Amino acid sequence: MVERGLCTGCGACAAVCGRKAISMESDREGFLVPVVNWALCNQCGRCDAVCHLNGERGIPAENRYFGARAKEEAVRASGSSGGIFPLLARHVLRGGGAVFGASLQEDGAVRHIGVETIEGLPKITKTKYVQSELSQVWREIEPMLREGRTVLFCGTPCQAAALRAYLGENRGGLILADLICYGVPSPGIWKDYLRFMEKKYAGPFRSFFFRDKRGRDNGRTCALTVGEREYTHPLGRDLFCRTFFKNVNIRPSCYRCRYCTVSRGSDLTLGDFWGVETTKPEFDDGMGNSVVICHTPRGEALWNSVRDETEWFACGEEEAANPMQPRLRTPTAPSPLRGLYMGLYRRLPFSVWIRLFKR
């Protein structure tokens, strides 16, 4: 198995182990990591073979780059950027397929789930600044593909690469869409934060939107519902988000991410088109825009199927991977104080630790 600092926590090794010798458990920073029961392990090597970090980083391709946003205002509002993922997902669902994406559950956990109806689509749209758990993906996608169904999977680049490695090259109707990813925050810290907010507002957690668009501010508003009351505040003032954007609570492997490039093994890459105000000023209306990078004919075919439902423009790599999009070039750098902060996280009461980020 790869060294702990490089592991992305996808769980493919645990899913492929026929002897159930590998379990995914939380480490001291709240990230899921594989733990081996050596009494059960027969050293067959399947875990090493399935690890996406032991394979190619990406497939060199003639990428095609686009900026886009959904024509329907409601669709744009349902997504965090330009609403392109909901359009792609809707097309797959109308054709009898299934779509997998990250969902914020009632207990506050973030898990990848599959939806098979358009009514279920809101469960997997919008940004979640938490690393999602993939156990349902390993159990459910392969049987759907064997039935000949189209399946759209959307996740981080390492999750898409992990699924590709797990299925091998005979992936049937699977379409892989990955995201322009800043890094994945700790699920353990997120759960501690929700308990902190429940205590602060004296009620049970109901929902959290990391990037609400009600202010037409490109999704820079957080909306939390505890009990029967909703609380909103700027994204930059949310204490959990501050731990994220200060590069403190990000998974260690993210600081050495091999997928911060335009060359990837997915079919499509989606993300916010930061910098659109320079490339296409008329698109900058505060409701978000998407960058769409087509890596394969399969990805481009899906994009073409919804393009008439969008306002779009073609662009080049320099515009799509502009200085406002650094995660298409280099990984996020760790905070110089990360070790100190995470050490204090393990020692201080959470209510004290999280207040360190008020400034």
Short mmCIF file of C-alpha atoms in Angstrom, two decimals:
data_model
loop_
_atom_site.label_atom_id
_atom_site.label_comp_id
_atom_site.label_asym_id
_atom_site.label_seq_id
_atom_site.Cartn_x
_atom_site.Cartn_y
_atom_site.Cartn_z
CA MET A 1 0.00 0.00 0.00
CA VAL A 2 1.12 3.59 -0.61
CA GLU A 3 2.57 5.70 2.16
CA ARG A 4 0.05 7.38 4.46
CA GLY A 5 0.90 10.91 3.31
CA LEU A 6 0.00 10.10 -0.31
CA CYS A 7 -3.18 8.10 0.34
CA THR A 8 -6.33 9.86 -0.89
CA GLY A 9 -8.70 7.75 1.23
CA CYS A 10 -10.81 6.55 -1.69
CA GLY A 11 -11.40 3.11 -0.16
CA ALA A 12 -10.89 1.09 -3.36
CA CYS A 13 -8.37 -1.13 -1.55
CA ALA A 14 -10.94 -2.01 1.13
CA ALA A 15 -13.63 -2.61 -1.51
CA VAL A 16 -11.48 -5.01 -3.56
CA CYS A 17 -10.18 -7.05 -0.63
CA GLY A 18 -11.90 -10.44 -0.73
CA ARG A 19 -10.85 -11.33 2.83
CA LYS A 20 -12.20 -8.08 4.39
CA ALA A 21 -8.73 -7.47 5.78
CA ILE A 22 -8.87 -3.70 5.13
CA SER A 23 -11.20 -1.28 6.86
CA MET A 24 -11.53 2.48 6.46
CA GLU A 25 -11.09 4.21 9.81
CA SER A 26 -10.69 7.82 10.95
CA ASP A 27 -7.18 8.98 11.75
CA ARG A 28 -6.17 11.65 14.28
CA GLU A 29 -7.14 14.43 11.86
CA GLY A 30 -10.55 12.98 11.02
CA PHE A 31 -9.66 11.56 7.59
CA LEU A 32 -10.60 8.03 6.51
CA VAL A 33 -7.52 5.86 6.00
CA PRO A 34 -7.12 2.14 5.22
CA VAL A 35 -6.19 -0.03 8.20
CA VAL A 36 -4.98 -3.59 7.55
CA ASN A 37 -5.81 -6.54 9.77
CA TRP A 38 -2.67 -8.55 9.07
CA ALA A 39 -4.17 -11.65 10.66
CA LEU A 40 -6.68 -11.77 7.76
CA CYS A 41 -4.37 -10.55 4.98
CA ASN A 42 -2.90 -13.20 2.66
CA GLN A 43 -0.81 -10.62 0.75
CA CYS A 44 -2.53 -11.32 -2.57
CA GLY A 45 -1.61 -7.84 -3.84
CA ARG A 46 -5.10 -6.86 -5.03
CA CYS A 47 -5.02 -3.68 -2.94
CA ASP A 48 -1.79 -2.53 -4.56
CA ALA A 49 -3.07 -3.41 -8.03
CA VAL A 50 -6.27 -1.36 -7.63
CA CYS A 51 -4.61 1.74 -6.14
CA HIS A 52 -4.91 4.60 -8.62
CA LEU A 53 -1.65 6.05 -7.32
CA ASN A 54 0.22 3.08 -8.78
CA GLY A 55 -1.01 3.80 -12.30
CA GLU A 56 -0.90 6.58 -14.85
CA ARG A 57 -1.70 10.13 -13.77
CA GLY A 58 -3.83 10.84 -16.81
CA ILE A 59 -4.30 10.18 -20.49
CA PRO A 60 -2.76 12.77 -22.82
CA ALA A 61 -5.57 14.08 -24.99
CA GLU A 62 -6.55 16.89 -27.29
CA ASN A 63 -8.63 18.74 -24.72
CA ARG A 64 -11.41 21.08 -25.73
CA TYR A 65 -12.22 24.00 -23.45
CA PHE A 66 -15.50 25.86 -22.96
CA GLY A 67 -17.11 28.40 -20.70
CA ALA A 68 -20.80 27.85 -20.10
CA ARG A 69 -23.86 28.51 -18.00
CA ALA A 70 -27.36 27.04 -18.05
CA LYS A 71 -30.00 29.15 -19.74
CA GLU A 72 -32.55 28.29 -17.04
CA GLU A 73 -32.08 30.51 -14.00
CA ALA A 74 -33.40 27.77 -11.70
CA VAL A 75 -30.79 25.32 -12.99
CA ARG A 76 -27.99 27.82 -12.42
CA ALA A 77 -29.25 28.41 -8.90
CA SER A 78 -29.28 24.65 -8.25
CA GLY A 79 -25.53 24.37 -8.87
CA SER A 80 -22.53 26.14 -7.39
CA SER A 81 -21.06 27.36 -10.67
CA GLY A 82 -22.89 27.59 -14.01
CA GLY A 83 -25.31 24.71 -13.53
CA ILE A 84 -23.68 22.40 -16.07
CA PHE A 85 -23.56 19.31 -13.87
CA PRO A 86 -27.36 19.35 -13.28
CA LEU A 87 -27.89 19.56 -17.05
CA LEU A 88 -25.55 16.64 -17.75
CA ALA A 89 -27.13 14.62 -14.95
CA ARG A 90 -30.66 15.36 -16.14
CA HIS A 91 -29.79 14.15 -19.64
CA VAL A 92 -28.38 10.85 -18.30
CA LEU A 93 -31.40 10.30 -16.05
CA ARG A 94 -33.86 10.93 -18.88
CA GLY A 95 -32.11 8.20 -20.83
CA GLY A 96 -32.65 5.68 -18.03
CA GLY A 97 -29.19 6.03 -16.52
CA ALA A 98 -28.00 6.79 -13.00
CA VAL A 99 -25.89 9.60 -11.55
CA PHE A 100 -23.54 9.45 -8.57
CA GLY A 101 -22.41 12.48 -6.64
CA ALA A 102 -21.66 13.75 -3.13
CA SER A 103 -24.65 14.18 -0.84
CA LEU A 104 -24.95 15.87 2.55
CA GLN A 105 -26.89 13.38 4.66
CA GLU A 106 -29.34 14.06 7.48
CA ASP A 107 -26.66 13.18 10.03
CA GLY A 108 -24.27 15.71 8.47
CA ALA A 109 -22.01 13.10 6.86
CA VAL A 110 -21.03 13.57 3.21
CA ARG A 111 -21.37 10.40 1.14
CA HIS A 112 -21.49 9.62 -2.55
CA ILE A 113 -24.92 8.27 -3.45
CA GLY A 114 -26.65 7.29 -6.66
CA VAL A 115 -29.87 8.90 -7.90
CA GLU A 116 -32.10 7.48 -10.62
CA THR A 117 -34.79 10.17 -10.89
CA ILE A 118 -34.70 13.87 -11.69
CA GLU A 119 -36.55 14.49 -8.41
CA GLY A 120 -33.58 13.04 -6.54
CA LEU A 121 -31.03 15.25 -8.29
CA PRO A 122 -30.99 18.09 -5.71
CA LYS A 123 -29.44 15.63 -3.23
CA ILE A 124 -26.16 15.63 -5.20
CA THR A 125 -25.90 19.16 -6.57
CA LYS A 126 -24.07 22.08 -4.96
CA THR A 127 -20.62 22.20 -3.39
CA LYS A 128 -19.69 20.31 -0.22
CA TYR A 129 -16.36 21.35 1.28
CA VAL A 130 -15.91 17.95 2.94
CA GLN A 131 -14.25 14.76 1.71
CA SER A 132 -17.03 12.34 0.75
CA GLU A 133 -17.16 8.64 1.59
CA LEU A 134 -17.47 6.21 -1.36
CA SER A 135 -18.69 2.86 0.02
CA GLN A 136 -21.97 2.96 -1.97
CA VAL A 137 -20.06 3.64 -5.18
CA TRP A 138 -18.10 0.38 -4.97
CA ARG A 139 -21.26 -1.63 -4.24
CA GLU A 140 -23.71 -0.11 -6.71
CA ILE A 141 -22.05 1.13 -9.90
CA GLU A 142 -20.65 -2.14 -11.27
CA PRO A 143 -24.03 -3.98 -11.29
CA MET A 144 -25.61 -1.04 -13.13
CA LEU A 145 -22.91 -1.13 -15.78
CA ARG A 146 -23.37 -4.88 -16.23
CA GLU A 147 -27.02 -4.15 -16.99
CA GLY A 148 -25.89 -1.93 -19.85
CA ARG A 149 -26.93 1.32 -18.22
CA THR A 150 -25.20 4.68 -18.56
CA VAL A 151 -23.75 5.92 -15.28
CA LEU A 152 -22.42 9.43 -14.71
CA PHE A 153 -20.02 9.74 -11.79
CA CYS A 154 -18.93 13.17 -10.55
CA GLY A 155 -16.28 13.58 -7.87
CA THR A 156 -12.80 14.81 -7.14
CA PRO A 157 -10.05 13.88 -9.64
CA CYS A 158 -8.60 11.26 -7.30
CA GLN A 159 -12.05 9.70 -6.78
CA ALA A 160 -12.64 9.52 -10.54
CA ALA A 161 -9.19 7.99 -11.03
CA ALA A 162 -9.89 5.47 -8.26
CA LEU A 163 -13.15 4.37 -9.87
CA ARG A 164 -11.45 4.03 -13.25
CA ALA A 165 -8.72 1.87 -11.70
CA TYR A 166 -11.26 -0.23 -9.80
CA LEU A 167 -13.32 -1.02 -12.91
CA GLY A 168 -10.41 -1.35 -15.33
CA GLU A 169 -10.72 -0.51 -18.99
CA ASN A 170 -13.96 -2.45 -19.46
CA ARG A 171 -16.06 0.24 -17.83
CA GLY A 172 -19.05 -0.01 -20.14
CA GLY A 173 -21.31 3.04 -20.06
CA LEU A 174 -19.50 4.86 -17.26
CA ILE A 175 -18.84 8.57 -17.83
CA LEU A 176 -16.32 10.11 -15.44
CA ALA A 177 -16.61 13.80 -14.60
CA ASP A 178 -14.12 15.25 -12.16
CA LEU A 179 -13.94 18.62 -10.48
CA ILE A 180 -11.38 21.38 -10.26
CA CYS A 181 -10.49 20.63 -6.66
CA TYR A 182 -8.87 22.91 -4.07
CA GLY A 183 -8.34 19.98 -1.71
CA VAL A 184 -10.62 17.94 0.56
CA PRO A 185 -11.32 19.03 4.16
CA SER A 186 -11.51 16.65 7.11
CA PRO A 187 -14.85 14.85 7.66
CA GLY A 188 -13.97 14.54 11.35
CA ILE A 189 -13.51 18.29 11.77
CA TRP A 190 -16.74 18.87 9.84
CA LYS A 191 -18.69 16.61 12.22
CA ASP A 192 -17.17 18.39 15.22
CA TYR A 193 -18.19 21.72 13.66
CA LEU A 194 -21.80 20.62 13.21
CA ARG A 195 -21.99 19.56 16.86
CA PHE A 196 -20.51 22.94 17.81
CA MET A 197 -23.17 24.77 15.74
CA GLU A 198 -25.97 22.63 17.15
CA LYS A 199 -24.89 23.58 20.66
CA LYS A 200 -24.47 27.24 19.72
CA TYR A 201 -27.96 27.52 18.21
CA ALA A 202 -29.63 24.99 20.54
CA GLY A 203 -31.16 22.69 17.97
CA PRO A 204 -30.62 19.76 15.61
CA PHE A 205 -28.78 20.17 12.31
CA ARG A 206 -31.08 20.33 9.27
CA SER A 207 -29.06 21.57 6.29
CA PHE A 208 -25.99 23.50 5.22
CA PHE A 209 -25.33 25.19 1.88
CA PHE A 210 -21.71 26.17 1.48
CA ARG A 211 -22.33 28.40 -1.52
CA ASP A 212 -25.82 29.86 -1.61
CA LYS A 213 -26.48 32.26 -4.51
CA ARG A 214 -29.30 34.35 -3.07
CA GLY A 215 -27.06 37.42 -2.97
CA ARG A 216 -25.96 37.02 -6.60
CA ASP A 217 -22.42 36.95 -5.25
CA ASN A 218 -21.15 33.89 -7.15
CA GLY A 219 -22.10 31.67 -4.23
CA ARG A 220 -20.19 33.43 -1.47
CA THR A 221 -22.95 32.99 1.14
CA CYS A 222 -23.30 30.12 3.64
CA ALA A 223 -26.77 29.09 4.77
CA LEU A 224 -27.17 26.86 7.85
CA THR A 225 -30.46 25.56 9.20
CA VAL A 226 -30.56 24.39 12.82
CA GLY A 227 -33.92 23.42 14.21
CA GLU A 228 -36.52 25.52 12.43
CA ARG A 229 -34.32 28.57 11.88
CA GLU A 230 -31.94 29.46 9.07
CA TYR A 231 -28.73 31.42 9.64
CA THR A 232 -26.77 33.03 6.80
CA HIS A 233 -23.35 34.64 6.73
CA PRO A 234 -20.60 35.37 4.20
CA LEU A 235 -18.55 32.35 3.14
CA GLY A 236 -15.38 34.08 4.35
CA ARG A 237 -16.78 34.41 7.88
CA ASP A 238 -17.75 30.77 8.34
CA LEU A 239 -15.28 29.25 10.81
CA PHE A 240 -15.17 25.81 9.18
CA CYS A 241 -14.58 27.37 5.77
CA ARG A 242 -11.81 29.45 7.28
CA THR A 243 -10.00 26.30 8.40
CA PHE A 244 -10.30 25.17 4.76
CA PHE A 245 -9.24 28.35 2.98
CA LYS A 246 -6.36 28.86 5.40
CA ASN A 247 -5.11 25.48 4.08
CA VAL A 248 -5.19 23.90 7.53
CA ASN A 249 -7.77 21.09 7.46
CA ILE A 250 -6.98 19.71 3.99
CA ARG A 251 -5.95 16.08 3.55
CA PRO A 252 -2.12 15.78 3.49
CA SER A 253 -2.12 14.04 0.09
CA CYS A 254 -3.82 17.09 -1.46
CA TYR A 255 -0.68 19.14 -0.97
CA ARG A 256 1.07 16.70 -3.34
CA CYS A 257 -1.88 16.07 -5.67
CA ARG A 258 -0.88 14.62 -9.04
CA TYR A 259 -4.17 15.68 -10.68
CA CYS A 260 -3.68 19.46 -10.56
CA THR A 261 -3.25 19.54 -14.33
CA VAL A 262 -5.39 19.71 -17.45
CA SER A 263 -4.23 16.19 -18.36
CA ARG A 264 -6.54 13.75 -16.54
CA GLY A 265 -7.97 10.27 -16.93
CA SER A 266 -11.60 11.41 -16.74
CA ASP A 267 -13.98 12.19 -19.60
CA LEU A 268 -14.86 15.70 -18.42
CA THR A 269 -13.58 18.26 -15.96
CA LEU A 270 -16.02 20.76 -14.46
CA GLY A 271 -15.53 23.73 -12.16
CA ASP A 272 -16.11 27.41 -11.53
CA PHE A 273 -14.84 29.63 -14.33
CA TRP A 274 -12.93 31.98 -12.08
CA GLY A 275 -11.51 34.81 -14.15
CA VAL A 276 -14.45 34.89 -16.57
CA GLU A 277 -14.72 38.64 -15.95
CA THR A 278 -11.50 38.98 -17.96
CA THR A 279 -12.18 36.32 -20.59
CA LYS A 280 -15.88 37.06 -21.17
CA PRO A 281 -17.00 40.09 -19.11
CA GLU A 282 -20.62 39.86 -20.26
CA PHE A 283 -20.93 36.48 -18.52
CA ASP A 284 -20.03 37.93 -15.12
CA ASP A 285 -23.48 38.45 -13.55
CA GLY A 286 -22.86 37.06 -10.07
CA MET A 287 -24.74 33.79 -10.60
CA GLY A 288 -21.74 31.66 -11.53
CA ASN A 289 -20.21 30.20 -14.68
CA SER A 290 -18.65 26.85 -15.43
CA VAL A 291 -15.49 25.81 -17.17
CA VAL A 292 -15.96 22.57 -19.14
CA ILE A 293 -12.92 20.60 -20.30
CA CYS A 294 -13.65 17.67 -22.60
CA HIS A 295 -10.91 15.04 -22.43
CA THR A 296 -12.47 12.21 -24.44
CA PRO A 297 -15.02 11.71 -27.24
CA ARG A 298 -17.33 10.21 -24.61
CA GLY A 299 -17.13 13.34 -22.51
CA GLU A 300 -17.56 15.64 -25.49
CA ALA A 301 -20.61 13.69 -26.66
CA LEU A 302 -22.30 14.22 -23.28
CA TRP A 303 -21.40 17.92 -23.33
CA ASN A 304 -22.76 18.27 -26.87
CA SER A 305 -26.04 16.68 -25.78
CA VAL A 306 -26.80 19.60 -23.44
CA ARG A 307 -24.98 22.46 -25.15
CA ASP A 308 -28.18 23.89 -26.66
CA GLU A 309 -29.49 24.34 -23.10
CA THR A 310 -26.59 26.63 -22.27
CA GLU A 311 -24.99 29.90 -23.19
CA TRP A 312 -21.42 28.94 -24.01
CA PHE A 313 -18.19 29.99 -25.67
CA ALA A 314 -15.11 28.10 -26.77
CA CYS A 315 -11.78 29.10 -25.30
CA GLY A 316 -8.20 27.89 -25.05
CA GLU A 317 -6.12 26.31 -22.30
CA GLU A 318 -4.61 29.66 -21.37
CA GLU A 319 -8.06 31.11 -20.67
CA ALA A 320 -9.47 28.05 -18.87
CA ALA A 321 -6.31 27.52 -16.78
CA ASN A 322 -5.77 31.22 -16.14
CA PRO A 323 -4.04 32.57 -12.99
CA MET A 324 -7.43 32.55 -11.20
CA GLN A 325 -7.51 28.74 -11.71
CA PRO A 326 -4.26 27.63 -10.04
CA ARG A 327 -5.58 24.12 -9.25
CA LEU A 328 -5.30 23.29 -12.96
CA ARG A 329 -1.56 23.89 -12.61
CA THR A 330 -0.30 23.21 -9.08
CA PRO A 331 -1.62 21.75 -5.80
CA THR A 332 -2.69 23.85 -2.84
CA ALA A 333 0.24 24.66 -0.56
CA PRO A 334 -0.07 23.73 3.13
CA SER A 335 -0.23 26.44 5.74
CA PRO A 336 3.14 26.89 7.51
CA LEU A 337 1.10 26.59 10.72
CA ARG A 338 -0.76 23.42 9.75
CA GLY A 339 1.21 21.18 12.09
CA LEU A 340 0.60 23.53 15.00
CA TYR A 341 -3.12 23.89 14.30
CA MET A 342 -3.69 20.16 13.86
CA GLY A 343 -1.69 19.42 16.99
CA LEU A 344 -3.92 21.82 18.91
CA TYR A 345 -7.01 20.20 17.33
CA ARG A 346 -6.07 16.93 19.02
CA ARG A 347 -5.48 18.60 22.39
CA LEU A 348 -7.97 21.46 22.79
CA PRO A 349 -11.75 21.30 23.21
CA PHE A 350 -13.22 21.88 19.75
CA SER A 351 -15.15 24.96 20.93
CA VAL A 352 -11.80 26.54 21.84
CA TRP A 353 -9.91 25.32 18.76
CA ILE A 354 -12.41 26.56 16.18
CA ARG A 355 -12.34 30.06 17.65
CA LEU A 356 -8.66 30.30 16.70
CA PHE A 357 -9.98 31.00 13.18
CA LYS A 358 -12.06 34.06 14.05
CA ARG A 359 -9.32 36.29 12.68
#
